[in-house]
Coordinates of C-alpha atoms in Angstrom, one line a residue:
X617 CA 119.7 121.5 64.7
X618 CA 120.5 125.2 63.6
X619 CA 123.6 126.9 65.1
X620 CA 121.1 129.5 66.4
X621 CA 119.3 126.6 68.4
X622 CA 122.5 124.9 69.5
X623 CA 124.2 127.7 71.0
X624 CA 121.3 128.9 73.1
X625 CA 121.8 125.2 74.6
X626 CA 124.7 124.8 74.9
X627 CA 124.5 128.3 76.5
X628 CA 121.9 127.7 79.0
X629 CA 123.8 125.2 80.2
X630 CA 126.8 126.8 80.4
X631 CA 127.2 127.4 83.9
X632 CA 128.7 130.8 84.6
X633 CA 128.4 131.8 87.8
X634 CA 124.6 133.1 88.6
X635 CA 123.6 133.7 92.3
X636 CA 120.2 132.4 92.1
X637 CA 122.2 129.0 92.5
X638 CA 123.6 129.3 95.7
X639 CA 120.1 129.7 97.2
X640 CA 118.9 127.1 95.5
X641 CA 121.6 124.6 96.8
X642 CA 121.1 125.4 100.0
X643 CA 117.1 124.8 100.1
X644 CA 117.6 121.1 99.4
X645 CA 119.6 120.9 101.9
X646 CA 116.7 122.3 104.3
X647 CA 114.4 119.9 102.9
X648 CA 116.2 116.8 102.7
X649 CA 114.4 113.1 102.5
X650 CA 114.6 112.1 105.4
X651 CA 115.0 108.9 108.0
X652 CA 114.4 108.9 111.6
X653 CA 115.7 105.7 113.3
X654 CA 113.7 105.6 116.8
X655 CA 114.3 102.2 118.6
X656 CA 115.4 100.5 122.7
X657 CA 119.7 101.4 123.3
X658 CA 121.2 98.4 121.6
X659 CA 118.1 98.3 118.7
X660 CA 120.5 98.2 116.1
X661 CA 120.7 101.9 115.0
X662 CA 123.9 102.7 113.9
X663 CA 124.9 99.4 112.6
X664 CA 121.6 99.5 110.7
X665 CA 123.2 103.1 109.0
X666 CA 126.4 102.1 108.6
X667 CA 125.2 98.6 106.7
X668 CA 123.1 101.1 104.3
X669 CA 125.6 103.7 103.8
X670 CA 128.9 101.6 104.2
X671 CA 130.3 103.6 106.6
X672 CA 131.9 102.5 108.7
X673 CA 133.1 105.4 110.6
X674 CA 129.0 105.8 111.9
X675 CA 128.6 106.6 115.2
X676 CA 127.0 109.8 117.6
X677 CA 129.2 112.2 117.3
X678 CA 131.2 111.1 113.8
X679 CA 128.7 112.5 111.0
X680 CA 126.8 113.5 113.0
X681 CA 124.8 116.7 114.0
X682 CA 122.8 117.4 116.9
X683 CA 119.5 118.7 116.1
X684 CA 118.2 118.3 120.3
X685 CA 120.6 118.0 123.1
X686 CA 120.0 113.9 122.9
X687 CA 118.8 113.6 118.7
X688 CA 121.5 114.2 116.0
X689 CA 121.3 114.1 112.4
X690 CA 123.7 112.9 109.5
X691 CA 123.9 113.9 105.7
X692 CA 125.2 111.1 103.7
X693 CA 127.4 111.0 101.9
X694 CA 128.7 113.8 103.6
X695 CA 130.1 116.5 101.0
X696 CA 126.5 116.8 99.1
X697 CA 124.2 114.7 100.4
X698 CA 120.7 113.4 99.4
X699 CA 119.4 111.9 102.5
X700 CA 119.6 112.1 106.4
X701 CA 119.5 109.8 109.1
X702 CA 117.7 110.8 112.6
X703 CA 118.9 109.1 115.1
X704 CA 117.3 109.9 118.8
X705 CA 119.0 108.5 122.4
X706 CA 118.1 105.3 123.5
X707 CA 113.9 104.5 124.5
X708 CA 114.3 103.6 127.9
X709 CA 117.5 104.8 129.1
X710 CA 116.7 105.8 133.0
X711 CA 115.7 109.6 133.4
X712 CA 115.3 110.4 129.3
X713 CA 112.4 112.0 128.7
X714 CA 111.2 111.0 124.6
X715 CA 108.9 114.1 124.6
X716 CA 111.4 116.9 122.8
X717 CA 112.6 114.9 120.4
X718 CA 110.3 112.7 118.6
X719 CA 108.0 116.8 118.6
X720 CA 111.5 118.3 116.9
X721 CA 111.9 114.6 115.5
X722 CA 108.8 114.4 113.7
X723 CA 108.7 117.8 111.6
X724 CA 111.6 117.1 109.8
X725 CA 111.1 113.8 109.4
X726 CA 109.5 111.0 106.0
X727 CA 109.8 108.1 107.1
X728 CA 110.0 106.3 110.4
X729 CA 111.8 103.1 111.2
X730 CA 111.1 101.1 114.1
X731 CA 113.9 99.0 116.1
X732 CA 112.6 96.4 117.7
X733 CA 115.8 93.2 118.9
X734 CA 113.8 90.3 118.6
X735 CA 115.0 89.3 122.2
X736 CA 114.2 92.0 124.5
X737 CA 110.4 90.3 125.0
X738 CA 110.1 94.5 126.7
X739 CA 109.0 97.4 124.0
X740 CA 107.1 100.1 126.6
X741 CA 109.2 102.7 125.9
X742 CA 108.7 102.1 122.1
X743 CA 105.4 101.3 122.1
X744 CA 103.9 104.1 123.8
X745 CA 106.4 106.8 122.1
X746 CA 104.4 105.2 118.1
X747 CA 101.8 105.8 119.7
X748 CA 102.5 109.4 120.6
X749 CA 103.9 109.8 117.0
X750 CA 100.6 108.5 116.5
X751 CA 98.4 110.3 117.6
X752 CA 100.1 114.3 116.7
X753 CA 99.9 113.1 113.1
X754 CA 102.5 113.8 110.4
X755 CA 104.3 110.8 109.7
X756 CA 102.8 108.7 107.3
X757 CA 105.5 106.1 106.2
X758 CA 106.4 103.6 108.7
X759 CA 108.4 100.3 109.0
X760 CA 108.5 98.0 111.3
X761 CA 112.9 96.8 111.1
X762 CA 113.6 92.9 113.6
X763 CA 116.7 93.3 114.7
X764 CA 119.1 90.9 116.3
X765 CA 117.9 87.3 114.4
X766 CA 120.4 85.7 115.4
X767 CA 120.0 86.4 118.7
X768 CA 117.5 83.5 120.3
X769 CA 119.3 81.0 118.7
X770 CA 115.6 77.7 118.5
X771 CA 113.9 79.6 114.9
X772 CA 111.1 78.8 116.6
X773 CA 110.8 80.7 119.7
X774 CA 112.3 83.4 117.1
X775 CA 109.4 84.2 115.4
X776 CA 106.5 83.4 117.9
X777 CA 109.0 86.7 119.5
X778 CA 109.3 88.3 115.9
X779 CA 105.9 87.7 115.8
X780 CA 104.5 89.5 119.1
X781 CA 105.5 92.8 118.9
X782 CA 104.9 93.0 115.2
X783 CA 101.5 92.8 116.5
X784 CA 102.3 95.4 119.5
X785 CA 103.8 97.6 117.6
X786 CA 100.1 97.3 114.8
X787 CA 98.1 98.3 118.0
X788 CA 100.2 100.8 119.5
X789 CA 100.1 102.5 115.3
X790 CA 96.7 101.2 114.9
X791 CA 97.3 99.4 111.0
X792 CA 98.9 96.8 109.8
X793 CA 102.4 97.2 108.5
X794 CA 105.2 96.2 106.4
X795 CA 108.6 94.3 108.7
X796 CA 111.6 93.9 107.4
X797 CA 113.4 90.9 109.2
X798 CA 117.1 91.9 109.7
X799 CA 121.2 90.7 111.5
X800 CA 123.7 92.7 111.2
X801 CA 126.0 90.7 113.0
X802 CA 129.8 92.6 114.6
X803 CA 131.2 89.6 111.7
X804 CA 130.1 87.8 109.4
X805 CA 127.2 88.2 106.7
X806 CA 124.4 90.5 107.4
X807 CA 120.9 89.1 106.8
X808 CA 117.9 91.0 104.8
X809 CA 119.5 94.2 103.9
X810 CA 118.3 94.0 100.7
X811 CA 114.7 92.8 102.1
X812 CA 114.9 96.7 104.1
X813 CA 116.2 97.9 100.1
X814 CA 113.3 96.8 98.7
X815 CA 110.9 98.0 101.3
X816 CA 111.9 101.2 101.7
X817 CA 111.7 101.4 97.8
X818 CA 107.9 102.6 99.5
X819 CA 108.2 104.4 102.0
X820 CA 111.3 107.2 100.4
X821 CA 112.1 105.7 97.2
X822 CA 115.2 108.0 97.2
X823 CA 116.6 105.4 100.0
X824 CA 116.3 103.4 97.2
X825 CA 118.1 105.5 94.2
X826 CA 121.3 106.6 96.4
X827 CA 121.5 102.8 98.5
X828 CA 120.9 99.9 96.3
X829 CA 123.1 96.8 96.5
X830 CA 122.7 95.1 93.2
X831 CA 124.5 93.5 90.6
X832 CA 126.0 95.5 87.6
X833 CA 125.8 94.3 84.9
X834 CA 128.5 96.1 83.7
X835 CA 132.2 98.5 83.6
X836 CA 130.1 101.2 82.4
X837 CA 126.9 100.0 84.5
X838 CA 129.6 100.2 87.6
X839 CA 131.2 103.3 87.0
X840 CA 127.8 105.6 86.9
X841 CA 126.7 104.3 90.2
X842 CA 129.6 105.2 92.1
X843 CA 128.3 108.9 90.7
X844 CA 124.7 107.9 91.7
X845 CA 124.9 110.5 94.9
X846 CA 126.6 112.9 92.4
X847 CA 123.6 113.0 90.2
X848 CA 121.2 113.1 92.8
X849 CA 122.2 115.7 94.8
X850 CA 122.1 117.8 91.7
X851 CA 118.9 116.6 90.7
X852 CA 118.0 117.0 94.5
X853 CA 119.0 121.3 93.9
X854 CA 117.6 121.5 90.6
X855 CA 113.7 120.2 91.7
X856 CA 114.3 122.6 94.7
X857 CA 115.0 125.4 92.8
X858 CA 112.8 125.3 90.1
X859 CA 109.0 125.0 92.6
X860 CA 110.4 129.2 93.0
X861 CA 108.4 131.1 89.8
X862 CA 111.1 132.5 87.4
X863 CA 114.1 130.9 89.7
X864 CA 114.0 127.3 87.6
X865 CA 113.8 129.2 84.4
X866 CA 117.7 130.6 84.7
X867 CA 118.7 128.4 88.0
X868 CA 118.0 124.4 86.5
X869 CA 120.2 124.9 82.9
X870 CA 122.6 126.0 85.4
X871 CA 122.6 123.1 87.6
X872 CA 122.0 121.5 85.3
X873 CA 125.6 122.6 83.3
X874 CA 127.8 122.3 87.0
X875 CA 127.0 118.9 86.7
X876 CA 127.3 117.7 83.2
X877 CA 131.1 120.1 83.7
X878 CA 131.6 117.3 87.4
X879 CA 131.4 114.6 85.6
X880 CA 133.3 114.9 83.2
X881 CA 135.5 115.8 85.5
X882 CA 135.1 112.5 87.2
X883 CA 135.8 111.0 83.2
X884 CA 140.0 112.6 82.6
X885 CA 137.5 115.2 80.0
X886 CA 136.9 118.6 79.9
X887 CA 132.5 119.4 78.3
X888 CA 133.8 122.2 75.1
X889 CA 131.3 122.4 72.5
X890 CA 133.0 120.6 69.7
X891 CA 131.6 117.0 72.8
X892 CA 128.9 119.1 73.6
X893 CA 127.8 119.0 70.0
X894 CA 128.7 115.8 69.7
X895 CA 126.2 115.4 73.4
X896 CA 123.6 116.5 72.2
X897 CA 123.5 115.0 68.7
X898 CA 123.5 111.4 70.5
X899 CA 119.9 112.7 72.6
X900 CA 118.9 113.3 69.1
X901 CA 117.6 116.7 66.5
X902 CA 114.9 117.7 68.4
X903 CA 116.2 117.0 72.2
X904 CA 117.3 120.7 72.6
X905 CA 114.1 122.3 70.6
X906 CA 112.6 120.0 73.0
X907 CA 114.2 121.2 76.6
X908 CA 113.9 124.6 75.7
X909 CA 110.5 125.0 75.1
X910 CA 110.1 122.9 78.2
X911 CA 111.6 125.1 80.2
X912 CA 110.1 127.7 79.3
X913 CA 106.6 126.6 79.5
X914 CA 107.3 125.4 82.4
X915 CA 108.2 128.1 84.4
X916 CA 105.5 130.4 82.4
X917 CA 102.9 127.2 84.2
X918 CA 104.6 128.5 87.8
X919 CA 102.6 132.6 87.4
X920 CA 98.5 130.7 86.6
X921 CA 97.3 132.3 90.4
X922 CA 96.8 129.1 92.7
X923 CA 97.7 126.3 90.0
X924 CA 101.3 127.5 88.6
X925 CA 101.5 128.0 93.0
X926 CA 100.7 123.6 93.6
X927 CA 100.3 121.6 91.2
X928 CA 102.4 123.5 88.2
X929 CA 105.4 124.1 90.2
X930 CA 105.6 120.8 92.2
X931 CA 105.0 119.8 87.8
X932 CA 107.5 121.7 87.4
X933 CA 109.6 120.7 90.3
X934 CA 109.6 117.2 90.0
X935 CA 110.7 117.1 86.1
X936 CA 113.7 119.2 86.6
X937 CA 114.6 116.3 89.3
X938 CA 113.9 113.3 86.6
X939 CA 115.7 115.5 83.9
X940 CA 118.6 116.6 85.3
X941 CA 118.9 112.5 87.3
X942 CA 118.6 111.6 83.0
X943 CA 120.9 113.8 81.5
X944 CA 123.4 113.1 84.0
X945 CA 122.5 109.5 83.6
X946 CA 122.7 110.0 79.8
X947 CA 126.0 111.6 79.3
X948 CA 128.0 109.4 82.0
X949 CA 127.5 106.4 79.7
X950 CA 128.6 109.8 76.9
X951 CA 131.7 110.4 78.9
X952 CA 132.7 106.5 79.9
X953 CA 133.2 105.6 75.5
X954 CA 134.6 109.0 74.6
X955 CA 137.9 107.7 77.9
X956 CA 138.3 104.9 76.2
X957 CA 138.3 106.1 73.0
X958 CA 135.2 104.2 71.9
X959 CA 132.5 104.9 69.7
X960 CA 129.7 107.0 71.5
X961 CA 126.8 104.8 69.7
X962 CA 123.9 108.1 69.7
X963 CA 120.9 104.9 69.5
X964 CA 122.8 104.1 73.2
X965 CA 123.4 107.5 74.7
X966 CA 119.5 108.3 74.3
X967 CA 118.4 104.9 75.5
X968 CA 120.4 106.4 78.7
X969 CA 118.1 109.1 78.7
X970 CA 115.1 107.6 78.4
X971 CA 115.5 104.3 80.6
X972 CA 116.8 107.6 83.1
X973 CA 113.6 108.7 82.5
X974 CA 111.5 106.2 83.5
X975 CA 113.7 104.7 86.4
X976 CA 113.4 107.5 87.7
X977 CA 110.1 109.0 87.2
X978 CA 108.8 108.0 90.6
X979 CA 111.0 109.2 93.4
X980 CA 111.5 112.9 91.1
X981 CA 107.5 112.8 91.8
X982 CA 107.5 112.2 95.6
X983 CA 110.8 114.1 96.2
X984 CA 108.7 117.2 95.0
X985 CA 105.4 116.4 96.0
X986 CA 106.1 115.8 99.5
X987 CA 107.2 119.8 100.4

């Protein structure tokens, strides 16, 4: 890597004050992937959000912000949100007309979870709401979530209740639906949460990236899992601003630079030229040239009439999303070993970058193509 090339890369990824970054972060806030929960009172909406996020304080009025008179949104995590939950008032309540909530939530949601409790045979309000949503269009992804399995003691009756509810939901929606059976008791072990996360990978891929509850092979992976939400937030911001002509050329490296400095602080370290040079070298001799050339090409493509404002912009946004995430993943591995005084193996750092690009590709494409 030549001195000039390294200087250009270091300058690009140094988070100097940049007025373009604040609009980029605000743009991401308006584009958060949103999971809409719909069901009767007691169907388990708040319990489901608590189970997915691990936030035991989740209740309407605690972390939720009104989006209509009777519906509220919950941004997760609170400081740098990556995912939004929409929770509507329980369907079927006396005097409640959900039409306003349906119109409002439908326009800002990307996937819908229809929750139905196994021991509740009366689901007319939910079925009517689903039929209205289907007729109005706009929501393409719906997952049927059958809750309260433990409330029906007899296994045969439980199976019959779930099958009947599933049939009614599919009739209201007009097509077959994927389903999950879930039990979230106040005491005891949850059932079906991993199956739900697997289904979320299809309806809203970033939810799987953010919420998955898997075991980690070693301490480094555990540390990375704690920082994954922050990586996703920065990646989303990079993708959001890169969808605009010219903005990404300056803002994306600035966002990535802020990410690297923030990650270093988590490990009790600071970025400097020597440390940055070691990290860049670990990523491979051609990384700097590849990074700078691809960034410039992506911005030029966005100026091509028609193509640049559609496919070119979304392709650039997806690449910036993925590159930001992968850069952060590689930095986590580098910083972990550095903080422990361990040898940094260049091949491992590059491999972590390549693997992260592969893991995040479909999520990046989904996130940037839906705007």
